[in-house]
Short mmCIF file of C-alpha atoms and ligand atoms in Angstrom, two decimals:
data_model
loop_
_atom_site.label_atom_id
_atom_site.label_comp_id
_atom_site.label_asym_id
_atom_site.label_seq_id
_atom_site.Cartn_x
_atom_site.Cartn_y
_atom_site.Cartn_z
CA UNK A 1 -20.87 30.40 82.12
CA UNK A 2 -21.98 29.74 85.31
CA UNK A 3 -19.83 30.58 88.84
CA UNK A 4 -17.86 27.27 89.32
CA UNK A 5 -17.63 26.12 86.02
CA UNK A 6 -15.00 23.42 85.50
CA UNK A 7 -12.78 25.15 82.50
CA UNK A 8 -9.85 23.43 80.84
CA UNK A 9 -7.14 25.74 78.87
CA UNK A 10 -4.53 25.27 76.79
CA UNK A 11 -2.13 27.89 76.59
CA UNK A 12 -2.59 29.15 79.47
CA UNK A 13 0.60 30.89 79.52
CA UNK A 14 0.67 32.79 76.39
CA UNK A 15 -0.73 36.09 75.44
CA UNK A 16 -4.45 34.79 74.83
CA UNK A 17 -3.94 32.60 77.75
CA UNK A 18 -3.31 34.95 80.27
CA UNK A 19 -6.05 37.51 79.17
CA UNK A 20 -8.53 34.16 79.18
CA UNK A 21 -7.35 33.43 83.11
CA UNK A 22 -7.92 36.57 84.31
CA UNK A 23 -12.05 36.77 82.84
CA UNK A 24 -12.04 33.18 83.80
CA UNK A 25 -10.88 33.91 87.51
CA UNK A 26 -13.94 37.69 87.39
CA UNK A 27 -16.10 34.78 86.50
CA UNK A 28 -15.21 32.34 89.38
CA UNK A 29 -14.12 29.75 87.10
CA UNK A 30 -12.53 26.85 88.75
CA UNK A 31 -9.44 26.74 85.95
CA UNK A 32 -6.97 24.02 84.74
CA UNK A 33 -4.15 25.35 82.49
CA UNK A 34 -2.23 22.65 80.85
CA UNK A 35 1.38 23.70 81.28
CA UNK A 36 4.18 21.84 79.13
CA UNK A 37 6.31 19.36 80.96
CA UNK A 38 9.02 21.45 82.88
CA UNK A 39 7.58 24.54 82.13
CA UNK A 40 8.95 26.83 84.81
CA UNK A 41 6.24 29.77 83.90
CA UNK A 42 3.68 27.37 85.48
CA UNK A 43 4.66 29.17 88.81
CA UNK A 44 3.21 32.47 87.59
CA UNK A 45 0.04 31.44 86.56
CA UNK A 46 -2.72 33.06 89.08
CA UNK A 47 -2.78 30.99 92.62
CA UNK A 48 -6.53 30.05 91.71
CA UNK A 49 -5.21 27.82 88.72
CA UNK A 50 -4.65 24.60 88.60
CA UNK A 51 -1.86 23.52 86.72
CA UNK A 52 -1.56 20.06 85.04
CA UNK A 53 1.05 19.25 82.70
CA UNK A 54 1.00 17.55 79.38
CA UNK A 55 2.57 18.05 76.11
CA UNK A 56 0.30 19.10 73.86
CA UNK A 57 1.47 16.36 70.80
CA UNK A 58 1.09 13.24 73.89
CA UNK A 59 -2.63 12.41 73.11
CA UNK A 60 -2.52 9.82 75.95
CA UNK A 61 -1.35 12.81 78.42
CA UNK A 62 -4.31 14.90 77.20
CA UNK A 63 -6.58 12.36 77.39
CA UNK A 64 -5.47 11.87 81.20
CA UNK A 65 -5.80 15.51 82.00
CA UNK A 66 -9.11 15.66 80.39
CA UNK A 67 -10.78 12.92 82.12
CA UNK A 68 -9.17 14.34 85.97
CA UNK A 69 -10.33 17.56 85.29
CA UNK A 70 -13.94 16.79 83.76
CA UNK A 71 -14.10 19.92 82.21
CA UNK A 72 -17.53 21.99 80.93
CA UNK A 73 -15.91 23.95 79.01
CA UNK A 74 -12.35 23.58 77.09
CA UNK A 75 -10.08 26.61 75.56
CA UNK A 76 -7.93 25.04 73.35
CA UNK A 77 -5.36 28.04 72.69
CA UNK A 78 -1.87 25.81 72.86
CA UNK A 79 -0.22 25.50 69.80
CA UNK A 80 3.35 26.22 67.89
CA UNK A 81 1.48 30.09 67.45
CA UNK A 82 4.28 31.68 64.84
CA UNK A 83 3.76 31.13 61.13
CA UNK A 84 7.91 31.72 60.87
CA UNK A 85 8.20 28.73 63.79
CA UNK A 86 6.59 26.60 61.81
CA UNK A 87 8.53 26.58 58.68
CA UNK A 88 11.53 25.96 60.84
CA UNK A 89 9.97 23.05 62.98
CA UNK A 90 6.81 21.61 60.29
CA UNK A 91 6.61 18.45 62.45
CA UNK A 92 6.29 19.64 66.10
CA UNK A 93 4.08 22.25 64.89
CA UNK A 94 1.65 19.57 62.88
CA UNK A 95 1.98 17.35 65.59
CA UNK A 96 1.06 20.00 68.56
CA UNK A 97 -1.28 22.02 66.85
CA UNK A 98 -3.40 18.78 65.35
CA UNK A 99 -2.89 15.89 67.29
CA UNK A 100 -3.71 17.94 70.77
CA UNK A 101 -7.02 19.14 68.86
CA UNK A 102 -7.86 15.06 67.82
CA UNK A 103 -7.15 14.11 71.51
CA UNK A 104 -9.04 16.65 72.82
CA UNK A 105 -12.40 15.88 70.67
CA UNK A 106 -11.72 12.31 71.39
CA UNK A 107 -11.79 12.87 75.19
CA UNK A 108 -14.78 14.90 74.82
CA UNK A 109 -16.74 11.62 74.55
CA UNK A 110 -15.74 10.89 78.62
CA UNK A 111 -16.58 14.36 79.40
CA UNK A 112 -20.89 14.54 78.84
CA UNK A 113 -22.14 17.91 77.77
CA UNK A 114 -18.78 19.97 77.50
CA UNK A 115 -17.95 22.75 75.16
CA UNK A 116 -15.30 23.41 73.22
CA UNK A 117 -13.73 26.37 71.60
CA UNK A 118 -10.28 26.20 68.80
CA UNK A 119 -8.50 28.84 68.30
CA UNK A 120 -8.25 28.75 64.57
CA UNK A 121 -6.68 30.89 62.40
CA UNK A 122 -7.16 33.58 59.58
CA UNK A 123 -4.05 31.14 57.97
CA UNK A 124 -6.07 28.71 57.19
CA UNK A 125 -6.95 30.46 54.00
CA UNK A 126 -4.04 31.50 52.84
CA UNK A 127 -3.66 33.39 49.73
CA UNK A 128 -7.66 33.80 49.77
CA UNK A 129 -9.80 34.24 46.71
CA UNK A 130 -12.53 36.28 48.56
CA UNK A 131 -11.90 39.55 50.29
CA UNK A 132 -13.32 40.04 52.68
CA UNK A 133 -12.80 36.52 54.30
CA UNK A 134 -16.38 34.51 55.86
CA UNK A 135 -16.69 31.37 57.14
CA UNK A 136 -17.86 30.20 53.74
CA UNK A 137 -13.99 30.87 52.43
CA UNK A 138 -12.27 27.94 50.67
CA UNK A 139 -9.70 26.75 53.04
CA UNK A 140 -6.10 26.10 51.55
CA UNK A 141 -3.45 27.44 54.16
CA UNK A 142 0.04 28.25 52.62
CA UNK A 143 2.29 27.39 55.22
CA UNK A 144 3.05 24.69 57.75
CA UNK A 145 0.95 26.46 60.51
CA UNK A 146 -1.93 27.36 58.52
CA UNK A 147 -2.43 23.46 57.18
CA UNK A 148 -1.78 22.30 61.30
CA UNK A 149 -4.95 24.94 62.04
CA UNK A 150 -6.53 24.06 59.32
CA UNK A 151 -6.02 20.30 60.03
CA UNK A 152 -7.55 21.14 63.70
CA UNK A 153 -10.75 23.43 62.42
CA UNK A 154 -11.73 20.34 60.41
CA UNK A 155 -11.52 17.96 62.99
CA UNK A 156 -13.59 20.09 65.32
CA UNK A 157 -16.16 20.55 62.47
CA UNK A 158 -16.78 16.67 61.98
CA UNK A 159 -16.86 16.41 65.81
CA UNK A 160 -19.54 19.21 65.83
CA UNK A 161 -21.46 16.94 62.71
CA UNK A 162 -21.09 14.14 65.06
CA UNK A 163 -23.24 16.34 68.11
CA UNK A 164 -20.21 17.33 70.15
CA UNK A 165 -20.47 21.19 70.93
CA UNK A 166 -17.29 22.20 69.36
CA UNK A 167 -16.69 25.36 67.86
CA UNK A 168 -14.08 27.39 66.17
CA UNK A 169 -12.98 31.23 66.71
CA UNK A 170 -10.95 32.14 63.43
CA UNK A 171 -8.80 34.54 64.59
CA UNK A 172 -7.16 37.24 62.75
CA UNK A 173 -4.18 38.86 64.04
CA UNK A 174 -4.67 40.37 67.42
CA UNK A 175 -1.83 41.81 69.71
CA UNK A 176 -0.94 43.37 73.02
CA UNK A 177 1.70 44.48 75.06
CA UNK A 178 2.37 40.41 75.37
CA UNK A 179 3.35 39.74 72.33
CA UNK A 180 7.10 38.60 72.48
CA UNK A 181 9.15 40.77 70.35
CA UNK A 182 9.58 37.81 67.80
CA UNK A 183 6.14 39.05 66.32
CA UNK A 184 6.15 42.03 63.95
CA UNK A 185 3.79 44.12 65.98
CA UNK A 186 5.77 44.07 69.35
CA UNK A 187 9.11 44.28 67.11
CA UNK A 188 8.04 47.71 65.70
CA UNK A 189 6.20 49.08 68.86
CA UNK A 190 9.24 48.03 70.88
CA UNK A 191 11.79 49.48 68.37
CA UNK A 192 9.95 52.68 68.11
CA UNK A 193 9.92 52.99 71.74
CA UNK A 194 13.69 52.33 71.95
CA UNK A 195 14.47 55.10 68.34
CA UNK A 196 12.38 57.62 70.63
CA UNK A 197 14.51 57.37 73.73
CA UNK A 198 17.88 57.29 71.67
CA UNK A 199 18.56 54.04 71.80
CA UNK A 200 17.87 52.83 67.96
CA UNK A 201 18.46 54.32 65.15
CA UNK A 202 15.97 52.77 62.66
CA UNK A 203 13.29 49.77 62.12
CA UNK A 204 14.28 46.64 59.83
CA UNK A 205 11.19 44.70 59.22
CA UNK A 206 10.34 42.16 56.09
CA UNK A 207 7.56 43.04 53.74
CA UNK A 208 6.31 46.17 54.19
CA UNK A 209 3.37 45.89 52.15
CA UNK A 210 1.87 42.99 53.31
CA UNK A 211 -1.71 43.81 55.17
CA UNK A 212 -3.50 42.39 57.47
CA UNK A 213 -6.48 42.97 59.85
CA UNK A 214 -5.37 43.63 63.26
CA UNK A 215 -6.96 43.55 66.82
CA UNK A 216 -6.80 44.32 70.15
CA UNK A 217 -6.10 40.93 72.24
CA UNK A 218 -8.48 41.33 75.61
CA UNK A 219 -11.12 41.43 72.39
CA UNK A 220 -10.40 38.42 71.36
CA UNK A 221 -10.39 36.24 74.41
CA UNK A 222 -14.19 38.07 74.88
CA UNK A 223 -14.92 36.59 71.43
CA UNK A 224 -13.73 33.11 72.56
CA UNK A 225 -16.17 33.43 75.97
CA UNK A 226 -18.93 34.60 73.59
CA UNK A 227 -18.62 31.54 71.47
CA UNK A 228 -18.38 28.99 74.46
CA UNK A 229 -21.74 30.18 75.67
CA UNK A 230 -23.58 30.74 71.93
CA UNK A 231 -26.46 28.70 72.08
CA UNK A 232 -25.30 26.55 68.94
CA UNK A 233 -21.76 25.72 68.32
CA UNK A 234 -20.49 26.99 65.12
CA UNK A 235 -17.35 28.96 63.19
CA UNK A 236 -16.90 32.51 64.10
CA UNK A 237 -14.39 34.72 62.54
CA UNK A 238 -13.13 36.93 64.78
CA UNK A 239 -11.67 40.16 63.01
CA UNK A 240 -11.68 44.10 62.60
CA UNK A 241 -12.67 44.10 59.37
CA UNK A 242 -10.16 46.60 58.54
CA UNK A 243 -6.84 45.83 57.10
CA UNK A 244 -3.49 48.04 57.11
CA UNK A 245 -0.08 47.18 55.93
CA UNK A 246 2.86 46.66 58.30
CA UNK A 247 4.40 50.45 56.97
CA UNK A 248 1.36 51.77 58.57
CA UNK A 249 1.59 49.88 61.49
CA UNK A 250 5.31 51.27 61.95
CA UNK A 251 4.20 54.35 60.98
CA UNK A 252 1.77 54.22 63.85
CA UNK A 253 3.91 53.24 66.23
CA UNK A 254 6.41 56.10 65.58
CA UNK A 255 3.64 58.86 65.38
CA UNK A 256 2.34 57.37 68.84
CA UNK A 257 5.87 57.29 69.97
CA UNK A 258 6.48 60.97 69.19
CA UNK A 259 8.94 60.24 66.54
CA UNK A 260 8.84 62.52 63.37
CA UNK A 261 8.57 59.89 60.17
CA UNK A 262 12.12 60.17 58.12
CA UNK A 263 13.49 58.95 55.11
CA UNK A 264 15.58 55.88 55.87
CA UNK A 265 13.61 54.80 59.49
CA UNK A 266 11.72 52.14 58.43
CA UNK A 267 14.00 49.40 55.94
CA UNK A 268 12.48 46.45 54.47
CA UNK A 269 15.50 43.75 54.51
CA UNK A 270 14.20 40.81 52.23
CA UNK A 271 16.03 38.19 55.00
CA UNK A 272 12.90 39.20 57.11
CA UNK A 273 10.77 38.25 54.09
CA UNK A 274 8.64 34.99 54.63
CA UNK A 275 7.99 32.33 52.12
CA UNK A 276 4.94 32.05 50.71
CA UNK A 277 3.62 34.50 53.36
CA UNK A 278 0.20 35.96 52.49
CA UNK A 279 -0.10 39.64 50.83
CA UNK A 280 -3.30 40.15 52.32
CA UNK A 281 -6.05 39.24 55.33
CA UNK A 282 -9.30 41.05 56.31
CA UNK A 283 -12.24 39.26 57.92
CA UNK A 284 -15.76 39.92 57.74
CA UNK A 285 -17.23 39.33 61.33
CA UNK A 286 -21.14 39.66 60.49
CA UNK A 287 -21.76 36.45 62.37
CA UNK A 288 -20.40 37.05 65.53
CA UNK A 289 -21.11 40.24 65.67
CA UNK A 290 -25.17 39.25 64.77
CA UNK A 291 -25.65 36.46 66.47
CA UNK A 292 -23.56 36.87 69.50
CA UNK A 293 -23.36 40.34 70.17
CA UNK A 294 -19.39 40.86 69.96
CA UNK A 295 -17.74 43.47 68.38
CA UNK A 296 -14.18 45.02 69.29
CA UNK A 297 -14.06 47.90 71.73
CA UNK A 298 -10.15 49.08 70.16
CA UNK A 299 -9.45 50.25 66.97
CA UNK A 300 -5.88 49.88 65.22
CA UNK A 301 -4.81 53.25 66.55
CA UNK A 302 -5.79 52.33 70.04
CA UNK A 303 -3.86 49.15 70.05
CA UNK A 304 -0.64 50.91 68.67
CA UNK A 305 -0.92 53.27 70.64
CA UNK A 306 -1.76 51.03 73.77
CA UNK A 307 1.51 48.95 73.09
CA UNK A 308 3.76 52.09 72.08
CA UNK A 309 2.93 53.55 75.56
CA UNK A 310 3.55 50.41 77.51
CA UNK A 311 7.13 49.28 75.50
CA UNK A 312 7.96 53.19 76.46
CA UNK A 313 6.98 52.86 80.06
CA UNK A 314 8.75 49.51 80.32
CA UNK A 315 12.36 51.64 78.96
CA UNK A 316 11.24 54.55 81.77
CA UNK A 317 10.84 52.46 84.34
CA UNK A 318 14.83 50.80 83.71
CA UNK A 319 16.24 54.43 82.85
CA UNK A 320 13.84 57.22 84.52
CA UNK A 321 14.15 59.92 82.53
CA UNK A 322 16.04 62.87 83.76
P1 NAP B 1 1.19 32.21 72.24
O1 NAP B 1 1.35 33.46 73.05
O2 NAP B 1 2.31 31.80 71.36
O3 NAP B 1 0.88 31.01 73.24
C1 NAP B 1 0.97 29.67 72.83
C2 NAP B 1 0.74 28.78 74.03
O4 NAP B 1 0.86 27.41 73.62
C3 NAP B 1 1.75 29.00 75.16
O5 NAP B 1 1.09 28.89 76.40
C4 NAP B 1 2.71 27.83 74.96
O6 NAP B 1 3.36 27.41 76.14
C5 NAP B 1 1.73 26.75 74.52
N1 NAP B 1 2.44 25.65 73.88
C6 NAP B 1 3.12 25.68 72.71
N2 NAP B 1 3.66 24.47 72.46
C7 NAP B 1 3.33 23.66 73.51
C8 NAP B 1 3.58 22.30 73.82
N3 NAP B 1 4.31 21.52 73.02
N4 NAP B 1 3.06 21.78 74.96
C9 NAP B 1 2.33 22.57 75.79
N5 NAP B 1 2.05 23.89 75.55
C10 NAP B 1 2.55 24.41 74.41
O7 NAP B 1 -0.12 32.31 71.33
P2 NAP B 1 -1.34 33.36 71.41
O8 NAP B 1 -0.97 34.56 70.62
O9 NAP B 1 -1.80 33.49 72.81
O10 NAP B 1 -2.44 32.61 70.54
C11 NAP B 1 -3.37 31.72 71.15
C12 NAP B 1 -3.95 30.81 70.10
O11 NAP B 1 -4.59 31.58 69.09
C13 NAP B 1 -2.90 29.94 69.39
O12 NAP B 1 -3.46 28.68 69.12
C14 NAP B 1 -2.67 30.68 68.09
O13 NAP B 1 -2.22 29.82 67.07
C15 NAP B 1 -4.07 31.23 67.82
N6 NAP B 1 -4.06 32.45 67.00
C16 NAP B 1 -3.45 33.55 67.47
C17 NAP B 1 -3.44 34.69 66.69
C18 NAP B 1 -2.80 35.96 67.20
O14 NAP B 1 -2.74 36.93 66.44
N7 NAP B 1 -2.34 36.00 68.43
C19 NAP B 1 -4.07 34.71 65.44
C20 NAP B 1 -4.69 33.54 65.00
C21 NAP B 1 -4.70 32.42 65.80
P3 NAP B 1 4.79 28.00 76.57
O15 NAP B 1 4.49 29.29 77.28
O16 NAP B 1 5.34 26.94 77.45
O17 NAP B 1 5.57 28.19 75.31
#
């Protein structure tokens, strides 16, 4: 990417999105973040973005945005993120998840030469046959957000047989200290912070035994630069290749937190159980990591630990301790 490239994101405000801004903004990117209509967080994006709002299911406002902006590259990270969300709201999360990727291939054709990069998902394989997961998986997601990505990674791979440059990142699971506490990760790295300080007494998560193949965010968003400068547009997955279940992770978070593991501290409560959730995720990275060069730089201890220390900094800071 050269200095002054026009870049176009999506999602600019969420955890992805904010990583992306700040390596687009080292890079000298000029940026557009599409905001949502009203969306009061568009005051803390960096002073060097430009912020545009559009819903992300109002093709015709996408289309609009696209065509101001005449992007080079487009980061296409918006979307209804939470497989839970999207059982409770399967029609805002098909409609902004899908229709924003159609509108945004379709205004590719105004925009000559420009790139762009979906953030797809691991979910769009669902309860996979093959283990480790490739590219070469069968897709056939399991829950309303899965078939949404899964809807978008197929619209951006007919694009790229039609000669647009439009590729995918299939991202696994990847998390940082800004993940909102309505993800599992955050929820036990925050709790364990809080039963370490005094101030809970135990963990109540939902299956315990489900596993999946966790990263460290900032990793990602390199992964999603990598691919919007390959010289051939393509699917990447994007994984660890590792996979642990979410006991571990909890048991992680309270070793990192300096909390001896007890009988009774971590309780699976089946109302925390998904539907149809998958039992288990690991991806098999080979191609990015041959053909582009990427490969993470923090392991699953290093991200636990990275988010125990900041959830008990964030506590210290509000109550020094004495
Ligand atoms: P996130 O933190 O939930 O961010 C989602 C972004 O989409 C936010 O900026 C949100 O804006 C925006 N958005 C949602 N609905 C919108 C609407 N109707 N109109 C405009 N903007 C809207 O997600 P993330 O963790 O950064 O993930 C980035 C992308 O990677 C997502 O597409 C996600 O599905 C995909 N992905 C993530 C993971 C992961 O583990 N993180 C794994 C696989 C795939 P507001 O701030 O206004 O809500």
């Amino acid at each position: 990417m050269n200095p002054g490239a026009r870049v176009l994101v999506t999602g600019a405000t969420g955890q992805d999105g904010s990583y992306l801004l700040e390596r687009l903004l080292e890079r000298d990117a000029s940026v557009t973040a599409v905001t949502r209509p009203g969306d009061q967080l568009t005051a803390g994006l960096p002073a060097q973005v430009r912020p545009r709002t559009a819903a992300l299911d109002d093709a015709e406002a996408l289309r609009r945005v696209v065509h101001d902006a005449s992007p080079e590259y487009i980061f296409h990270l918006g979307a209804v993120s939470s497989v839970a969300a999207s059982w409770e709201r399967p029609a805002e999360t098909m409609a902004v998840n899908t229709v924003s990727t159609a509108a945004l291939l379709e205004s590719m054709a105004s925009t000559e030469g420009a790139r762009l990069v979906l953030a797809s998902s691991s979910e769009i394989f669902g309860s996979a046959a093959d283990s480790p997961q490739t590219e070469a998986t069968a897709i056939r997601p399991v829950t309303p957000y899965g078939v949404s990505k899964a809807a978008a990674h197929q619209l951006v791979s007919l694009w790229r047989g039609r000669g647009s440059f439009a590729s995918t990142a299939i991202l696994y699971n990847h998390e940082s200290p800004r993940r909102p506490e309505t993800f599992v990760t955050r929820k036990i790295t925050a709790g364990a912070a809080r039963i370490a300080r005094g101030l809970q007494d135990h963990l109540t998560l939902g299956a315990l035994d489900a596993r999946r193949d966790w990263g460290w965010a900032p990793d990602y968003v390199d992964a999603l630069l990598a691919i919007a400068d390959a010289e051939e547009p393509d699917d990447f997955i994007v994984a660890s290749g590792r996979s642990h279940t979410v006991a571990e992770f909890a048991e992680a978070a309270l070793h990192a937190a300096g909390v001896a593991a007890t009988d009774g501290l971590i309780v699976s409560d089946p109302r925390f159980v998904r539907p149809a959730d998958v039992a288990e995720m690991v991806g098999d990275a080979s191609r990015i990591r041959s053909r582009l060069g990427w490969s993470p730089t923090v392991d699953f201890d290093g991200l636990v630990q990275r988010m125990v220390a900041h959830d008990l900094a964030l506590i210290d800071q509000a109550d020094p301790p004495r």
